[in-house]
Tab-separated table of C-alpha atoms and ligand atoms in Angstrom:
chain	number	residue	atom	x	y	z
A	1	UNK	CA	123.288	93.025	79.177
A	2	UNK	CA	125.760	94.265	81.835
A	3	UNK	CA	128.350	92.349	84.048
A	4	UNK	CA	127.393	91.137	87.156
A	5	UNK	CA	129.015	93.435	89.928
A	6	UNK	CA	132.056	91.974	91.588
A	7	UNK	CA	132.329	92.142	95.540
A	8	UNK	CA	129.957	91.560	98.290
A	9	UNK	CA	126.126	91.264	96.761
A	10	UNK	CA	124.607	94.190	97.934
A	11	UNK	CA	120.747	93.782	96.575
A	12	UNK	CA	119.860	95.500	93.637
A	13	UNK	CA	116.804	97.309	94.634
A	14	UNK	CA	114.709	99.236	91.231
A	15	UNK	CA	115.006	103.452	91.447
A	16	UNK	CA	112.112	105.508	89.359
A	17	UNK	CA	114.730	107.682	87.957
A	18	UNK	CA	112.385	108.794	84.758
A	19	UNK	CA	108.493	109.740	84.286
A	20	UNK	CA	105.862	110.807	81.283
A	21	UNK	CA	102.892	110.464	80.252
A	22	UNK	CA	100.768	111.089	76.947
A	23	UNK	CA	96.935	111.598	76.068
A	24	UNK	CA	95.887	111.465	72.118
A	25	UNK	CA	95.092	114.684	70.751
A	26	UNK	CA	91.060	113.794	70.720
A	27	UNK	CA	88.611	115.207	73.694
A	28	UNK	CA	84.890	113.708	74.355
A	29	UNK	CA	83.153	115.458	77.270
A	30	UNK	CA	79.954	114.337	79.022
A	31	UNK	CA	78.228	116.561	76.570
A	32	UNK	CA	79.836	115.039	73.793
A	33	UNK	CA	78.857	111.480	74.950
A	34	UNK	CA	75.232	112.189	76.088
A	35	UNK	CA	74.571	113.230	72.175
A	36	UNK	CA	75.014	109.866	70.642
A	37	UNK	CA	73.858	107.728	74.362
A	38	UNK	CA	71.329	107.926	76.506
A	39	UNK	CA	73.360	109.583	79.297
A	40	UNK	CA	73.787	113.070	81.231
A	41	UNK	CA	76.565	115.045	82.449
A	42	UNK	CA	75.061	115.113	85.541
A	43	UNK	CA	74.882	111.271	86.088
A	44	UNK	CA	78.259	110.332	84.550
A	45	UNK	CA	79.712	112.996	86.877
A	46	UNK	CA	77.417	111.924	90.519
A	47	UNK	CA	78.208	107.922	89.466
A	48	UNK	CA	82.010	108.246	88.190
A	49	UNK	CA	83.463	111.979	88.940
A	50	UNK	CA	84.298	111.718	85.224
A	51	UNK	CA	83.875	115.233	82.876
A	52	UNK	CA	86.391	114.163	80.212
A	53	UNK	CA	88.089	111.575	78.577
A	54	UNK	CA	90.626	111.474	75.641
A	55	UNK	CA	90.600	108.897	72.495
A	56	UNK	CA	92.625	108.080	69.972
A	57	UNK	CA	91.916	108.562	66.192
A	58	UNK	CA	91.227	105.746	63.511
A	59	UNK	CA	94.193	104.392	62.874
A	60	UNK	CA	96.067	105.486	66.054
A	61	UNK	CA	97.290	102.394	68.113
A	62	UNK	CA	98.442	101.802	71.515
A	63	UNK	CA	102.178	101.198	70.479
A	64	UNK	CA	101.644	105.101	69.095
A	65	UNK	CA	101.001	106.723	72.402
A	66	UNK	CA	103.520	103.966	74.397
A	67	UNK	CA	106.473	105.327	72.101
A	68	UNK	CA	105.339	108.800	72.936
A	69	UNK	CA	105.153	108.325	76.821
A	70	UNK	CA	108.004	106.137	76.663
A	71	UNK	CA	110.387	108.902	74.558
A	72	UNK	CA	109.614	111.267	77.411
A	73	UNK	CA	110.415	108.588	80.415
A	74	UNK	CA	113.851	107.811	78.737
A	75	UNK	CA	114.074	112.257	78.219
A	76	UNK	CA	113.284	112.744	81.714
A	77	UNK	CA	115.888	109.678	83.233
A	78	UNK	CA	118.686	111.542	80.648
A	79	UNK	CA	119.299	108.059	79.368
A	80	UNK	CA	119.220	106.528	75.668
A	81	UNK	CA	119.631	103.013	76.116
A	82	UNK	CA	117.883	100.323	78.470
A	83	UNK	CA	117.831	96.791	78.739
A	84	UNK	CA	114.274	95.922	78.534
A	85	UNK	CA	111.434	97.223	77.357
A	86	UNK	CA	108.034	96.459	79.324
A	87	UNK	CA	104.409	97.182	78.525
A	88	UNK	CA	101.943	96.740	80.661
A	89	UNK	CA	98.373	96.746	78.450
A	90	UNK	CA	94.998	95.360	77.727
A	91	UNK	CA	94.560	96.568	73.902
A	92	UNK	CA	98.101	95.318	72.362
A	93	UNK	CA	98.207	96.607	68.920
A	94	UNK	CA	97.707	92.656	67.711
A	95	UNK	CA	97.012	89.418	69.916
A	96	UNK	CA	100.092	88.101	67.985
A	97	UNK	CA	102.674	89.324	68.664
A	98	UNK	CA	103.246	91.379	71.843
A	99	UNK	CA	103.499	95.334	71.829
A	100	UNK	CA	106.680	96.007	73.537
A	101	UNK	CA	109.158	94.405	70.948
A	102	UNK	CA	107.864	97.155	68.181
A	103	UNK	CA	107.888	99.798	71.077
A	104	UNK	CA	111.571	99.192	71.310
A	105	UNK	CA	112.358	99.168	68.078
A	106	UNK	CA	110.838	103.023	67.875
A	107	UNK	CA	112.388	104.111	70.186
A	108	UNK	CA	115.508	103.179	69.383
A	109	UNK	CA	116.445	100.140	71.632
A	110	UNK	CA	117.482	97.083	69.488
A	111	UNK	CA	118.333	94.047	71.131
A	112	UNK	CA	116.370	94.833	74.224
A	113	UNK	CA	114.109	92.353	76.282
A	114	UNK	CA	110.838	93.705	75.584
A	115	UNK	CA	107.672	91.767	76.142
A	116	UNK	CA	104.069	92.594	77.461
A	117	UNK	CA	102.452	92.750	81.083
A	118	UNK	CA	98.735	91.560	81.068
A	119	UNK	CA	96.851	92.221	84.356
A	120	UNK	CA	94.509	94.685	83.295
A	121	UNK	CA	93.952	97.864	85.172
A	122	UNK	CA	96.712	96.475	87.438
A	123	UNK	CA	99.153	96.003	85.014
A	124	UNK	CA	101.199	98.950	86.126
A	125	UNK	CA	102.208	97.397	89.179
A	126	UNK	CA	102.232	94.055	88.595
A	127	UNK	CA	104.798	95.448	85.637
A	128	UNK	CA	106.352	97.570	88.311
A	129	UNK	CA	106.932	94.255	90.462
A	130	UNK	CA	108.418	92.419	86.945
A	131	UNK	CA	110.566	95.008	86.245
A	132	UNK	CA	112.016	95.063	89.540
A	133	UNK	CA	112.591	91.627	89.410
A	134	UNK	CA	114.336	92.082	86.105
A	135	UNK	CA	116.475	94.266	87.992
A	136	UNK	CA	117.293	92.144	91.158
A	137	UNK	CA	118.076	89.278	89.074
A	138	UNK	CA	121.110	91.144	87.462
A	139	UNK	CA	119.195	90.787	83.940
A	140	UNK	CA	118.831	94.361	83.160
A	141	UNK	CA	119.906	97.498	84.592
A	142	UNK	CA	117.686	99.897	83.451
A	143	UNK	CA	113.894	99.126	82.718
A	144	UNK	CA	111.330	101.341	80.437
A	145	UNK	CA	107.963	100.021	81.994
A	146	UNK	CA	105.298	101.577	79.831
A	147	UNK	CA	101.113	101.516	80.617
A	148	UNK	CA	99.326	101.741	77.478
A	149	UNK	CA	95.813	101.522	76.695
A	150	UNK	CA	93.001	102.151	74.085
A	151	UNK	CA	90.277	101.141	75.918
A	152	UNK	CA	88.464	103.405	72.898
A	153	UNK	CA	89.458	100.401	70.386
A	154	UNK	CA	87.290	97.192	72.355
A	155	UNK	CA	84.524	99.101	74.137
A	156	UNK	CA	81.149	99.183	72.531
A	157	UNK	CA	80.579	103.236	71.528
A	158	UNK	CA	76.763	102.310	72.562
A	159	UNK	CA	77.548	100.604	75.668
A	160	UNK	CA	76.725	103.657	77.674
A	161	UNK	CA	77.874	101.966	80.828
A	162	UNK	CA	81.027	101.768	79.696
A	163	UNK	CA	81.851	104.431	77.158
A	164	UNK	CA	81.631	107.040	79.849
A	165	UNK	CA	84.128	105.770	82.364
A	166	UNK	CA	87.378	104.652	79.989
A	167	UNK	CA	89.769	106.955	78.337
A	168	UNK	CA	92.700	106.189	75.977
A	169	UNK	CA	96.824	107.355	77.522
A	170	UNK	CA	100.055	105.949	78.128
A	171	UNK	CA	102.634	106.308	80.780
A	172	UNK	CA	105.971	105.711	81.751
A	173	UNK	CA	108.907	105.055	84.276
A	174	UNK	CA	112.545	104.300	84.086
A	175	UNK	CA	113.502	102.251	86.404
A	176	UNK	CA	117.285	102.014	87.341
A	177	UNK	CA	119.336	99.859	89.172
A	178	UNK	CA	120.170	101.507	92.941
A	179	UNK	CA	119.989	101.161	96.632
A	180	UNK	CA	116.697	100.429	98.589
A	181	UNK	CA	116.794	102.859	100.730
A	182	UNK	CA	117.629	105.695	98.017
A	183	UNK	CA	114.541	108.080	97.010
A	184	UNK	CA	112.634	106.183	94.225
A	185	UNK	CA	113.568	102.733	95.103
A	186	UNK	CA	110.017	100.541	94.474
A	187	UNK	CA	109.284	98.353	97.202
A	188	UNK	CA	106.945	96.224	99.900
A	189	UNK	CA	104.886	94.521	96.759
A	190	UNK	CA	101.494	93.039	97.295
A	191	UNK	CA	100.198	91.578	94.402
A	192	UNK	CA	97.002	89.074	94.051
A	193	UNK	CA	94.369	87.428	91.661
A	194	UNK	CA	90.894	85.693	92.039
A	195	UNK	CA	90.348	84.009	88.828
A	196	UNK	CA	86.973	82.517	90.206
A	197	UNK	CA	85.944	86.121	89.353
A	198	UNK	CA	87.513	86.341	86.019
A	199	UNK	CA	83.756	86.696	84.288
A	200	UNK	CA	83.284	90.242	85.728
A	201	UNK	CA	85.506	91.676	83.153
A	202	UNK	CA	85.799	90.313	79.690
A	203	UNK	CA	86.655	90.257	76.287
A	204	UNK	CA	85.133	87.214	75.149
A	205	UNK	CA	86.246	86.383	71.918
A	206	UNK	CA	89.762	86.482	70.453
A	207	UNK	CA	91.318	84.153	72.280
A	208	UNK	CA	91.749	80.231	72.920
A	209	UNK	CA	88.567	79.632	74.702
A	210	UNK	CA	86.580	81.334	71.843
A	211	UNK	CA	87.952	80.493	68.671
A	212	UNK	CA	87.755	82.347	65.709
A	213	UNK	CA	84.959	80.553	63.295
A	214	UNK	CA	83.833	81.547	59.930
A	215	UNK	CA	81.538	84.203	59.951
A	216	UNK	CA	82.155	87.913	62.184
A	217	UNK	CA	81.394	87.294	65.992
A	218	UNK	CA	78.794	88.917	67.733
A	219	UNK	CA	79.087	92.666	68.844
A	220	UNK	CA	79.263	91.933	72.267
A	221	UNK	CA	81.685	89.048	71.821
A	222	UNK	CA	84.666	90.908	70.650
A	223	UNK	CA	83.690	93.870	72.730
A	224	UNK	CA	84.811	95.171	76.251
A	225	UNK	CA	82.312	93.956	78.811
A	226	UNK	CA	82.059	94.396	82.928
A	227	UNK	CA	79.574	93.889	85.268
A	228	UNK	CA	79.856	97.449	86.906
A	229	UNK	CA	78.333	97.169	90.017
A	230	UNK	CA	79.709	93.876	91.468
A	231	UNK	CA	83.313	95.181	90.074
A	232	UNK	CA	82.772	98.236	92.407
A	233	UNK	CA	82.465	96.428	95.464
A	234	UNK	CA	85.707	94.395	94.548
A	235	UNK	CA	87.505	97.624	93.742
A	236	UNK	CA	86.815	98.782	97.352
A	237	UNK	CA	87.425	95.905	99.250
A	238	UNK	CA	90.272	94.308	97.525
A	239	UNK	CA	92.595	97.971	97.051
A	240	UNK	CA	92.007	98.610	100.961
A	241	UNK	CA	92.847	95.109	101.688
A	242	UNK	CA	96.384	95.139	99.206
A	243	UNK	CA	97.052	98.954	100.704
A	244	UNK	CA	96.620	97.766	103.843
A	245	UNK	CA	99.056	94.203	103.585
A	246	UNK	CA	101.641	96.520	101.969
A	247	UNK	CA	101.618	99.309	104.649
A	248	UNK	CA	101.807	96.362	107.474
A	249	UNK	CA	104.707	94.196	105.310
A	250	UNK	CA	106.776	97.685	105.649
A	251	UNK	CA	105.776	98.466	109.088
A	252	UNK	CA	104.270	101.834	107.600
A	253	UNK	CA	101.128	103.052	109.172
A	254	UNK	CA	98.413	105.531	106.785
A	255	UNK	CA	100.237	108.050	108.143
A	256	UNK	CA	102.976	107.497	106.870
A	257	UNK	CA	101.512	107.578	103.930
A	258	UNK	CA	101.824	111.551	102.287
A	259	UNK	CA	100.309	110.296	98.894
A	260	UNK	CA	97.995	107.625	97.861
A	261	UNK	CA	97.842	107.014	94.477
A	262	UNK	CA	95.431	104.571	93.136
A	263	UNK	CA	94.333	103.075	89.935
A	264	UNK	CA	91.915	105.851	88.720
A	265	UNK	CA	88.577	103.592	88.324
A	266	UNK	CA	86.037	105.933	89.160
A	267	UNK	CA	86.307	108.946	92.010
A	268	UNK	CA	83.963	107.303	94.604
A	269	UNK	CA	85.962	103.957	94.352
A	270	UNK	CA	88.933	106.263	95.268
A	271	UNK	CA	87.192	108.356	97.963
A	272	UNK	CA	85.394	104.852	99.669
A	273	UNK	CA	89.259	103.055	99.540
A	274	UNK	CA	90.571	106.399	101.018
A	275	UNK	CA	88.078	106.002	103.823
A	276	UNK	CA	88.422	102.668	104.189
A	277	UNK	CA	91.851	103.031	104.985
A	278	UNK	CA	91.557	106.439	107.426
A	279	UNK	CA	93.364	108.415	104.868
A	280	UNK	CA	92.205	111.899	104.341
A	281	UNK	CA	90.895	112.495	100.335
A	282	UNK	CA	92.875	115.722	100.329
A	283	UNK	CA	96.586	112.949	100.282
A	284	UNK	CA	94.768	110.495	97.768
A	285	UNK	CA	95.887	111.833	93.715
A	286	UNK	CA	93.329	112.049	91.419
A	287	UNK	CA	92.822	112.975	87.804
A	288	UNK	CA	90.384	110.837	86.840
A	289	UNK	CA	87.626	113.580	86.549
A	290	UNK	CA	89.947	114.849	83.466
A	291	UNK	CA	90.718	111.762	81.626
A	292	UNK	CA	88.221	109.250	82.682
A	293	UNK	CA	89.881	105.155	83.133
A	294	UNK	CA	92.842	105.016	81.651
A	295	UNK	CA	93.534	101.292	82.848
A	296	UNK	CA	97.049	100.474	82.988
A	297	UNK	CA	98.105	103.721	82.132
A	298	UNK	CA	96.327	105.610	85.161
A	299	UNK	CA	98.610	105.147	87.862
A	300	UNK	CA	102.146	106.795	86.177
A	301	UNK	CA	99.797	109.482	84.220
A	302	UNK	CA	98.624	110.649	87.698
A	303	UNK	CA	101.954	110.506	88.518
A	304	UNK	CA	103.206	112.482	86.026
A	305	UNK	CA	99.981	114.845	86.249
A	306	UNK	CA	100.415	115.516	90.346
A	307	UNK	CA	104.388	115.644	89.638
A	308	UNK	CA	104.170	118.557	87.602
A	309	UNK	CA	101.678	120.241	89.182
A	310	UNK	CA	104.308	120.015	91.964
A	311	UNK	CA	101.839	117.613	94.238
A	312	UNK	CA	104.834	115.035	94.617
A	313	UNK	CA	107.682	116.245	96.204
A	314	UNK	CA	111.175	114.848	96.575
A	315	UNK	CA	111.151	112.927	99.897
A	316	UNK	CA	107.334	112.259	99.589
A	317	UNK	CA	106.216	109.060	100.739
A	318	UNK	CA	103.582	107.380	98.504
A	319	UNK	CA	101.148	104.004	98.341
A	320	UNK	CA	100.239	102.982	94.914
A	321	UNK	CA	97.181	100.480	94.622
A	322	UNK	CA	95.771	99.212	91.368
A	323	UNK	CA	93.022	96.811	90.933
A	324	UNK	CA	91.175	95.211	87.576
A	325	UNK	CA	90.614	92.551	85.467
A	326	UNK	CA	91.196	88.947	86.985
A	327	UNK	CA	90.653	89.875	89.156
A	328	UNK	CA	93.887	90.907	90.043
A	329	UNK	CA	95.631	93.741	92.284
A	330	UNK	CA	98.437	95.073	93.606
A	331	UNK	CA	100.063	97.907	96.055
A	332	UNK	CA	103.537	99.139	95.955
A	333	UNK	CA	105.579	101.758	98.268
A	334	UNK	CA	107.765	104.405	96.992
A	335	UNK	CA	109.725	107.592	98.150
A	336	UNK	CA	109.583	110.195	95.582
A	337	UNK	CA	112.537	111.150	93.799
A	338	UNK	CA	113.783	114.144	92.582
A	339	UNK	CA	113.183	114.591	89.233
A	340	UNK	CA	112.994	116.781	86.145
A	341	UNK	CA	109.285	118.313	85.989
A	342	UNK	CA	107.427	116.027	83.305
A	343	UNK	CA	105.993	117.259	80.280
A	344	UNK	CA	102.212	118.187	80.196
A	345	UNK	CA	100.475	114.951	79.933
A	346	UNK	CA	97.527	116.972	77.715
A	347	UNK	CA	97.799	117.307	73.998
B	1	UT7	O1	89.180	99.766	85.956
B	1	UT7	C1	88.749	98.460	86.183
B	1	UT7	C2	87.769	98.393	87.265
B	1	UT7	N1	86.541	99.036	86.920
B	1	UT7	C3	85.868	99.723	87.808
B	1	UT7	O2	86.321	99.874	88.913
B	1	UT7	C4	84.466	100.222	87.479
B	1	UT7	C5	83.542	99.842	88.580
B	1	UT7	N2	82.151	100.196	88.401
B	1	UT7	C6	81.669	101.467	88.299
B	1	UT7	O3	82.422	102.428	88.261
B	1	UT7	C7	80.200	101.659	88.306
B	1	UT7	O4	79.576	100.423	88.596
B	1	UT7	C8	79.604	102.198	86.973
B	1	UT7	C9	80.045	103.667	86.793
B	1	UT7	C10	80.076	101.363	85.806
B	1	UT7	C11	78.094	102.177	87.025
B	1	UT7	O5	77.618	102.905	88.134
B	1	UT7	P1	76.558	102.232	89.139
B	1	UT7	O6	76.232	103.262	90.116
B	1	UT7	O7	77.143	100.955	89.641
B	1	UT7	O8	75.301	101.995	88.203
B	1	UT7	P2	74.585	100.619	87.788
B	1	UT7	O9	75.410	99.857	86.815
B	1	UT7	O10	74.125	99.883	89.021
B	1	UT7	O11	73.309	101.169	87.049
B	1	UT7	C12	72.315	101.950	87.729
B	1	UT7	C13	71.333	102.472	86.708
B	1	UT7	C14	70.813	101.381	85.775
B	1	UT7	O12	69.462	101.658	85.479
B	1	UT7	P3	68.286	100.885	86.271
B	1	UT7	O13	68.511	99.418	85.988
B	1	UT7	O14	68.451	101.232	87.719
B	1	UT7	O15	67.058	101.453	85.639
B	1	UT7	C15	71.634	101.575	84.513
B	1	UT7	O16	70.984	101.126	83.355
B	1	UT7	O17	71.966	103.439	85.870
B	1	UT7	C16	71.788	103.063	84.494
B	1	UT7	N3	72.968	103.513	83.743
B	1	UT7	C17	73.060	104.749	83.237
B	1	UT7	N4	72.231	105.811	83.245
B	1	UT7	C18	72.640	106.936	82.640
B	1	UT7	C19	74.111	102.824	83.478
B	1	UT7	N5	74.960	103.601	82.769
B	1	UT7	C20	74.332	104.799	82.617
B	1	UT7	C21	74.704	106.004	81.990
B	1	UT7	N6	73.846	107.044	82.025
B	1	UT7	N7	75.905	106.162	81.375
């Protein structure tokens, strides 16, 4: 905890001052997949833009890769100590209790707030939005906001719909306390949910609603489902509509906008959003085709992936949009900071 500053209150706006990212070690390819499912390269790559994907091992969790991305945040920020610890994730390690406490213990931050952000594929920025908050409120100074998924450990490895498109990864930010109109400082939030849509996405069992009984629970109970093609047309419609209400809230036009950086879903979603919004494809990041879904970890691995391929430049101006489970979804604006060049996200 740190004192509150003395003096006029001058608002404490969040800075990215720190960025990594991490893949496990394992790659599948399209060829890989389409020998165990009834799939093709060529349709997985036409439908999704997806040729690889990365997956953990057996026995390899999501708190291992958040540590990993998370040591390499706190490396790249030149700090060792924060005040809270935040991870932003779909497949915790347990239901009970949340990842981020044992994340912070690893990496060597006892007595940190840590707890877990649960918005699905939008979890990034609904976690950058907490953090900030965290932040404003005077209740932490610097933030480690981790996006960590094993989307490998609840989808069905015969559901051929959905084994293609995720990928496991983690990535992270540091988040300091600073100025808003300093390079890195997060801001102009839109975030949003339609729960009357919450069936579209589901684990079903595991929960409150469907209790654990005697006996194992169906297949497709405890595993990852999603009705694909109605989730598209939300993906579209809701990130131009959240890019859109943040560009307007900031009085930003697209362009303004020198990088768009969405939650990496599937490349057409990206390209129809980009057009939807006027942007050229050529300023919207992608890396999807290389690591497939990552859910909440997509957004700050393309962010660390187009950072050090030396994509993002200091001064950059850039619109992050995230959509998923929920539904939910959420846009953010940031000016890109200078930074040290990340580590390579690949094994
Ligand atoms: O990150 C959270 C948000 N998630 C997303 O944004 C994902 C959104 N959805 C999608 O990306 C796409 O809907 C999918 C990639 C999941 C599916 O693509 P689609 O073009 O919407 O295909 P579809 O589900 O409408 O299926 C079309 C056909 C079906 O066959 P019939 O019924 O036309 O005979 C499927 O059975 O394609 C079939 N199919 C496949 N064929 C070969 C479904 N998966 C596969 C597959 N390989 N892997």
């Amino acid at each position: 905890m740190f004192p509150t500053p003395a003096g006029p209150s001058v608002p404490s706006s969040a800075v990215l001052c720190g960025l990594g990212g991490r893949l496990p070690s394992r790659a599948v390819t399209n060829a890989h997949l389409a020998r165990r499912l009834d799939t093709d390269d060529t349709w997985i790559r036409t439908r999704t833009g997806i040729r690889r994907r990365y997956v953990v091992d057996p026995g390899q969790a999501t708190s291992d890769l958040a540590v990993e991305a998370g040591r390499r945040a706190l490396a790249s920020a030149g700090v060792d100590r924060v005040d809270a610890v935040v991870v932003a994730t779909t497949t915790p390690d347990r239901p009970c209790p949340a990842t981020a406490p044992a994340v912070a213990a690893r990496l060597g931050q006892p007595g940190a707030a840590a707890y877990d952000v649960g918005a699905v594929c939008t979890g990034f920025v609904y976690g950058l939005a907490s953090s900030a908050g965290l932040i404003a409120a005077g209740v932490a100074e610097r933030v480690l906001l981790i996006g960590a998924d094993t989307y490998s450990t609840i989808v069905d490895p015969l559901d051929r719909a959905n084994a293609i498109i995720f990928g496991d990864g983690a990535g992270a930010v540091v988040l300091r306390a600073g100025r808003p109109d300093e390079p890195g400082a997060v801001g102009h939030f839109d975030l949003g949910s339609d729960g009357a849509h919450e069936d579209l996405i589901t684990v079903a069992a595991g929960g409150s609603r469907q209790r654990s009984r005697p006996g194992e629970p169906g297949r497709e109970e405890r595993h990852f489902a999603m009705r694909g093609r109605e989730v598209y047309r939300h993906a579209v419609t809701r990130m131009a509509a959240s890019a859109r209400a943040t560009l307007s809230g900031a009085g930003w036009t697209t362009d303004d906008v020198d990088h768009f950086v969405p939650h990496q879903a599937n490349l057409r979603i990206l390209h129809s959003v980009a057009d939807a919004l006027a942007l050229p494809r050529e300023r919207c990041v992608t890396h999807v085709e290389s690591v497939g879904n990552t859910g909440a970890a997509s957004i700050p691995l393309a962010l660390a992936d187009a950072a050090r391929a030396g994509t993002l430049r200091p001064g950059h101006r850039l619109l992050l949009t995230a959509f998923g489970g929920g539904l939910t979804w959420g846009s953010c604006l940031l000016t890109w900071p200078e930074l040290p060049r990340p580590e390579r996200i690949t094994p």
